[in-house]
mmCIF file with all atom_site columns, C-alpha atoms in Angstrom:
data_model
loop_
_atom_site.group_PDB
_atom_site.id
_atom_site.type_symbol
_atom_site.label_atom_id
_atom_site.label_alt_id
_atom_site.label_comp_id
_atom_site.label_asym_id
_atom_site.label_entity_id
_atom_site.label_seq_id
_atom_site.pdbx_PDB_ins_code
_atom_site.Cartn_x
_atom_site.Cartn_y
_atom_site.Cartn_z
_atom_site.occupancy
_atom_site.B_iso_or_equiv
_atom_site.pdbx_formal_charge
_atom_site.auth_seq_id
_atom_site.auth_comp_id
_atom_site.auth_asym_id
_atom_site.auth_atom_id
_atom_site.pdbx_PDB_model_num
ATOM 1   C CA . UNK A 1 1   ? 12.165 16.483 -11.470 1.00 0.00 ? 1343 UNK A CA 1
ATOM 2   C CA . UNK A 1 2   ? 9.394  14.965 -9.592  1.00 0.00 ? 1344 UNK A CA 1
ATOM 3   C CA . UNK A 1 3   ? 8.685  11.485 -7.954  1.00 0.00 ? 1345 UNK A CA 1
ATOM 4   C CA . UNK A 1 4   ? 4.544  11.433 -7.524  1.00 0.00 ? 1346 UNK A CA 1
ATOM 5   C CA . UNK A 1 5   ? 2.372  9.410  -5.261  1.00 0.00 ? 1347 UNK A CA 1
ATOM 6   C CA . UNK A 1 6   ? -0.143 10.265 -2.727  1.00 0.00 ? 1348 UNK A CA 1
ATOM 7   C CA . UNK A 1 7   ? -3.562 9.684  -1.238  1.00 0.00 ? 1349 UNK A CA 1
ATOM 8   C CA . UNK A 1 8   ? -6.967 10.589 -2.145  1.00 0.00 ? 1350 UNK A CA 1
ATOM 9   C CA . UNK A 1 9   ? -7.039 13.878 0.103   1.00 0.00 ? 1351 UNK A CA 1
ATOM 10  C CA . UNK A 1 10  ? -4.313 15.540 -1.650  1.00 0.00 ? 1352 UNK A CA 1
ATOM 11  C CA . UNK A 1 11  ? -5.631 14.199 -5.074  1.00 0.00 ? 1353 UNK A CA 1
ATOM 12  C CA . UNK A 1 12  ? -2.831 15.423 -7.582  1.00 0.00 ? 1354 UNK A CA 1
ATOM 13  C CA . UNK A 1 13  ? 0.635  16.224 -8.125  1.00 0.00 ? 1355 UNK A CA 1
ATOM 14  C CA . UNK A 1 14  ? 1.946  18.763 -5.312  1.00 0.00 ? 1356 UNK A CA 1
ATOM 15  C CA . UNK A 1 15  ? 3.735  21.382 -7.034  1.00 0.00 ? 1357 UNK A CA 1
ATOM 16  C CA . UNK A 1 16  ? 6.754  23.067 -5.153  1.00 0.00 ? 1358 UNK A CA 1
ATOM 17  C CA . UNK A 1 17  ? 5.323  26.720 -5.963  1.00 0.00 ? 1359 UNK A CA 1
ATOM 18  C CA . UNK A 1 18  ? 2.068  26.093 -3.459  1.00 0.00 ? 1360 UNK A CA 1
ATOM 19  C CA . UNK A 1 19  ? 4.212  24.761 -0.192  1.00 0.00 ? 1361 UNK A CA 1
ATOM 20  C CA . UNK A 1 20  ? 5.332  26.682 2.407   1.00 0.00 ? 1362 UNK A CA 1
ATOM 21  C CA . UNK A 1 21  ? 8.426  26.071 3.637   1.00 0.00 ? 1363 UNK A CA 1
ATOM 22  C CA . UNK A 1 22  ? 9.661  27.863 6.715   1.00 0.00 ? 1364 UNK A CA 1
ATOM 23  C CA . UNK A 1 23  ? 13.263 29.404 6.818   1.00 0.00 ? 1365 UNK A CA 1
ATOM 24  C CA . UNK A 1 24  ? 16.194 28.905 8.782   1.00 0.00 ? 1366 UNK A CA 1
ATOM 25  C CA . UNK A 1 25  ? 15.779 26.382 11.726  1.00 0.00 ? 1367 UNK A CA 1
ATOM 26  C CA . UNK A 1 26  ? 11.698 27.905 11.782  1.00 0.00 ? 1368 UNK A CA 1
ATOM 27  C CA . UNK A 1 27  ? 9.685  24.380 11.251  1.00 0.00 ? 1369 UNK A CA 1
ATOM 28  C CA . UNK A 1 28  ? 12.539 22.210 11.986  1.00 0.00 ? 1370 UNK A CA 1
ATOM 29  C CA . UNK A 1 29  ? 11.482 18.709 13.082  1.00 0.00 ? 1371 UNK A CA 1
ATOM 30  C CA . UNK A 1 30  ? 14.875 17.162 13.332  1.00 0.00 ? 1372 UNK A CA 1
ATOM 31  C CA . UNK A 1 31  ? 17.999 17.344 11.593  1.00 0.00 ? 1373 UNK A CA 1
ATOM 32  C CA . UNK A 1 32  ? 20.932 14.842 10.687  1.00 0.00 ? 1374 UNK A CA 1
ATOM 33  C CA . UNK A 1 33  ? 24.759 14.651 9.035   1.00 0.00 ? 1375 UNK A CA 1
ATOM 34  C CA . UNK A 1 34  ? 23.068 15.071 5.551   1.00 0.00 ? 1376 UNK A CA 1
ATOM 35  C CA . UNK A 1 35  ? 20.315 17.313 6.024   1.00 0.00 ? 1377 UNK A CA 1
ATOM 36  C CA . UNK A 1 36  ? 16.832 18.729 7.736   1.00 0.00 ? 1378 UNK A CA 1
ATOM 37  C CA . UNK A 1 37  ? 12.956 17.685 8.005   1.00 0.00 ? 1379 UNK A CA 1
ATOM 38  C CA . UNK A 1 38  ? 10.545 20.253 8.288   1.00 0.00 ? 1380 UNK A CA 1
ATOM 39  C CA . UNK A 1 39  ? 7.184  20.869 8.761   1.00 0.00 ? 1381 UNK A CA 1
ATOM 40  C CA . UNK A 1 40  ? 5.937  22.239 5.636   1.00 0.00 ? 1382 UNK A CA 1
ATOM 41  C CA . UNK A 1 41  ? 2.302  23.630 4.107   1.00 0.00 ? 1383 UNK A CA 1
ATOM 42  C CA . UNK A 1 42  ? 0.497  22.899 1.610   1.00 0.00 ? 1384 UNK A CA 1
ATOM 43  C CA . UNK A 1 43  ? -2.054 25.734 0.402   1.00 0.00 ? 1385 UNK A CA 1
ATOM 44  C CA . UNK A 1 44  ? -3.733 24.297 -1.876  1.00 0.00 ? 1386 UNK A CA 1
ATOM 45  C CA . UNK A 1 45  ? -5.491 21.430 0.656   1.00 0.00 ? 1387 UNK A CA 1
ATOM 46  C CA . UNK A 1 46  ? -4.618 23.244 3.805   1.00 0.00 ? 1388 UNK A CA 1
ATOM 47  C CA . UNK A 1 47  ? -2.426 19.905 4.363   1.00 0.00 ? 1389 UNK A CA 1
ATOM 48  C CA . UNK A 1 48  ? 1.456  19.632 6.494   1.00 0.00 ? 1390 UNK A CA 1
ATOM 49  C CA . UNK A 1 49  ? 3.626  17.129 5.257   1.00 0.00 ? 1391 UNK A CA 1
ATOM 50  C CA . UNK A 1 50  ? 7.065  16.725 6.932   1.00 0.00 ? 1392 UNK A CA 1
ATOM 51  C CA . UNK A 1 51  ? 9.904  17.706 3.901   1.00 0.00 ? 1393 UNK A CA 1
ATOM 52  C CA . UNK A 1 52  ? 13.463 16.107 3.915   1.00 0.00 ? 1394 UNK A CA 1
ATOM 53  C CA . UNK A 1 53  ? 15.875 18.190 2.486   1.00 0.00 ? 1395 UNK A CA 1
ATOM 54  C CA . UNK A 1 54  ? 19.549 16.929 1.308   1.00 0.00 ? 1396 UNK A CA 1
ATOM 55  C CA . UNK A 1 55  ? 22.092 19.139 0.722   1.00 0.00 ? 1397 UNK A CA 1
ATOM 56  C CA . UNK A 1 56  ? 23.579 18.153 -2.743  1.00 0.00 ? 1398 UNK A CA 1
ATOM 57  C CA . UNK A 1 57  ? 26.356 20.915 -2.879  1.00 0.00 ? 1399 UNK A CA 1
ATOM 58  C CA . UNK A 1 58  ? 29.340 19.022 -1.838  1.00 0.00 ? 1400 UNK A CA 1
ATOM 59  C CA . UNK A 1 59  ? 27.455 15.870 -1.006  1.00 0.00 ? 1401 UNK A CA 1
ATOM 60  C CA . UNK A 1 60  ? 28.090 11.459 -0.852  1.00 0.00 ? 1402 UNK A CA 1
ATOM 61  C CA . UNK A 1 61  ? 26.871 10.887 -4.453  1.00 0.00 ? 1403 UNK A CA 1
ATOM 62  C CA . UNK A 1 62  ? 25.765 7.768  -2.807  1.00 0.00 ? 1404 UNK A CA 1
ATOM 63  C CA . UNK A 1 63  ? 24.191 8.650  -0.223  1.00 0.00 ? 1405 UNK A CA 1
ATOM 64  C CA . UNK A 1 64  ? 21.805 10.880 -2.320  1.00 0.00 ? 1406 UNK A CA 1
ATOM 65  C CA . UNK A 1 65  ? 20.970 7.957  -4.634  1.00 0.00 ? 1407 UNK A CA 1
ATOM 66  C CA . UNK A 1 66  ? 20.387 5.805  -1.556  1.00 0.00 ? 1408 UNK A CA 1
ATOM 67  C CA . UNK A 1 67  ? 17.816 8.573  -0.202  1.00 0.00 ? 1409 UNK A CA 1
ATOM 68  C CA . UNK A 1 68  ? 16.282 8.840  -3.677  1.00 0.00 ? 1410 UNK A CA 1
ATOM 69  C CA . UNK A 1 69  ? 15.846 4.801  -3.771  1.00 0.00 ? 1411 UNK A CA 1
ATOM 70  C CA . UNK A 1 70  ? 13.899 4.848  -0.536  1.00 0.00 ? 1412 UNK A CA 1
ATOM 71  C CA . UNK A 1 71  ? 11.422 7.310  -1.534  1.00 0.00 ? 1413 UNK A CA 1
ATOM 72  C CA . UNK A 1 72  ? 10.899 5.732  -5.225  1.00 0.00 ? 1414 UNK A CA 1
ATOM 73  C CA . UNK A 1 73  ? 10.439 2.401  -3.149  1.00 0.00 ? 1415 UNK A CA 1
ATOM 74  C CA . UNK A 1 74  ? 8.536  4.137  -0.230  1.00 0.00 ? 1416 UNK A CA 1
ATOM 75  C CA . UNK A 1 75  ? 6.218  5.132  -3.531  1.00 0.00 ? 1417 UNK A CA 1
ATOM 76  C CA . UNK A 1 76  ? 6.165  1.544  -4.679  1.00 0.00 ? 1418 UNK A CA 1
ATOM 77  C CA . UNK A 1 77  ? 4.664  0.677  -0.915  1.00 0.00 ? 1419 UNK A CA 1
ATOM 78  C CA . UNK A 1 78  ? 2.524  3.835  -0.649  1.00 0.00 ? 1420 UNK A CA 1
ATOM 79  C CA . UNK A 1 79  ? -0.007 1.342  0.952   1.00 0.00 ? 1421 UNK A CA 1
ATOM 80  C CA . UNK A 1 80  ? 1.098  0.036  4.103   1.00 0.00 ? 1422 UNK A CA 1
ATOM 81  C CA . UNK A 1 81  ? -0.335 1.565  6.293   1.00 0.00 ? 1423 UNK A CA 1
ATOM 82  C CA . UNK A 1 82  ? 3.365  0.883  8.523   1.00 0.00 ? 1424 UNK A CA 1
ATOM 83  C CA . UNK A 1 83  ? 5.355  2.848  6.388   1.00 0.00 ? 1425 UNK A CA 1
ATOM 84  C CA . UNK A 1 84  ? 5.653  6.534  6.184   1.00 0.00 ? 1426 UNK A CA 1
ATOM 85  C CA . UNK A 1 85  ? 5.037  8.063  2.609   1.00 0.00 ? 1427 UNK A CA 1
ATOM 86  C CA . UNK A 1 86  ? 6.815  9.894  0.432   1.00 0.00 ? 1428 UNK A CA 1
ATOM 87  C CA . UNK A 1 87  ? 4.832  12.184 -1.845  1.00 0.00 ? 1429 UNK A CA 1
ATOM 88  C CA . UNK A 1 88  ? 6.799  13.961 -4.531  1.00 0.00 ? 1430 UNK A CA 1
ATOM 89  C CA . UNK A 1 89  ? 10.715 14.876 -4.871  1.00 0.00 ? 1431 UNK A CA 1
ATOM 90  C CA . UNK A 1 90  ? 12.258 18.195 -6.215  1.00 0.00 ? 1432 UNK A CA 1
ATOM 91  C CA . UNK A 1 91  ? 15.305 19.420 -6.792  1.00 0.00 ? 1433 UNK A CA 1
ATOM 92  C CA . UNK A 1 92  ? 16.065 22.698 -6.067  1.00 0.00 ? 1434 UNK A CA 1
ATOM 93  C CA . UNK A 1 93  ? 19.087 25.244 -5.857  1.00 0.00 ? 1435 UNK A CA 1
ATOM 94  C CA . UNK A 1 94  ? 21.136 22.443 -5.196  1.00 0.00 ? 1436 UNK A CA 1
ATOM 95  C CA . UNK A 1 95  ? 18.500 20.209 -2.456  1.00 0.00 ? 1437 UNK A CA 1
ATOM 96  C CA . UNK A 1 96  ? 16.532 17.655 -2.871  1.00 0.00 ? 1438 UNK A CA 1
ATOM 97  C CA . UNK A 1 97  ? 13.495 17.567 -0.971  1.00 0.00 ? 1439 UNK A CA 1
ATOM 98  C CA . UNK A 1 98  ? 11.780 14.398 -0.191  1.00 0.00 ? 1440 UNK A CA 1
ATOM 99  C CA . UNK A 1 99  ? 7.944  15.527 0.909   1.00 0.00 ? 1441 UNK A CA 1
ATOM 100 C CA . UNK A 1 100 ? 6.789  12.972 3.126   1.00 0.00 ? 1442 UNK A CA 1
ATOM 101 C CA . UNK A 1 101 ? 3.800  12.500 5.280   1.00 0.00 ? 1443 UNK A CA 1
ATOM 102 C CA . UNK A 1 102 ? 3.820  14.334 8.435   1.00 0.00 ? 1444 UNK A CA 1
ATOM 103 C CA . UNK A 1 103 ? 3.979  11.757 11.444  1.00 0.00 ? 1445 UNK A CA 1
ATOM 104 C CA . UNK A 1 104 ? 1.634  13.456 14.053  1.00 0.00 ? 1446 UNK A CA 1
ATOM 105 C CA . UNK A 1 105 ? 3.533  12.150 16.998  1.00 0.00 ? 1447 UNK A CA 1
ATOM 106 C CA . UNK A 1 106 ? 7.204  12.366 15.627  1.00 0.00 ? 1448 UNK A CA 1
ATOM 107 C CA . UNK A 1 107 ? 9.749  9.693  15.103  1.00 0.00 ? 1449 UNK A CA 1
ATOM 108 C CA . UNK A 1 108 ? 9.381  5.907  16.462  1.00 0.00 ? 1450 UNK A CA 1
ATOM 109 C CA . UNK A 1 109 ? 12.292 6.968  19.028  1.00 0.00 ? 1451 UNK A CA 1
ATOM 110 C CA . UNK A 1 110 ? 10.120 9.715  19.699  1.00 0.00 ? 1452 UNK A CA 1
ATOM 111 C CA . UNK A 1 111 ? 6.553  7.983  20.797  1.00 0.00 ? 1453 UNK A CA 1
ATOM 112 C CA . UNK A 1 112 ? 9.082  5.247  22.934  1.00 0.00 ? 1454 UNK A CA 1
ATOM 113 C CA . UNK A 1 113 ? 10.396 7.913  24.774  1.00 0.00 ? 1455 UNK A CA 1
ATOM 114 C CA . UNK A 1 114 ? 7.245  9.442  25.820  1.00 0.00 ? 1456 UNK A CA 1
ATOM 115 C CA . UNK A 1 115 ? 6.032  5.493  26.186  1.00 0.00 ? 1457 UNK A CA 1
ATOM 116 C CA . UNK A 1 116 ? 8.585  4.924  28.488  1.00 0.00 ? 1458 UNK A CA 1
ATOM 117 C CA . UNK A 1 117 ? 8.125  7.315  31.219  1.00 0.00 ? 1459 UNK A CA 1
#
């Protein structure tokens, strides 16, 4: 399964088999009740793109069809420049991985934090 959508510099469809995707908590950007992000790698453009990844073993039916709603309508919106991007969707040995695009300085929280001091 696949949701596609992303900008001229990646071109085409990313295919799962051509990422790299760190194990264990190696990568790990942040994590929350229903899953990890991760900085991940794609080969084929040299690229990183940030990867959500739900655990569906066991998982809120709903919350996994609210996650998949927001990247379909992230898609939809793949233009504003204010919005984050979601890239493609897999499902895998019971995940689903959201690839997004990889915010260079973190989370909104983040950059107020630092913005703060």
């Amino acid at each position: 399964f696949h949701i596609t959508g992303h900008p001229g510099n990646v071109g085409k469809r990313i295919e799962y088999k051509h990422l790299d995707i760190p194990s264990g908590a190696d990568g790990q950007l942040g994590a929350g009740s229903s899953g990890v992000v991760k900085r991940v790698f794609h080969r084929l453009t040299k690229t990183y793109f940030a990867m959500k990844i739900l655990q569906t073993e066991n998982a809120d039916s709903k919350q996994l069809v609210r996650e998949l709603e927001l990247s379909v309508d992230k898609l939809r919106h793949k233009h504003c420049k204010y919005l984050v991007t979601s890239y493609e969707a897999f499902f895998r040995t019971k995940k689903l991985c959201i690839l997004m695009e990889l915010m260079e300085y973190g989370s909104l929280a983040d950059v107020l934090k630092v913005v703060k001091r």
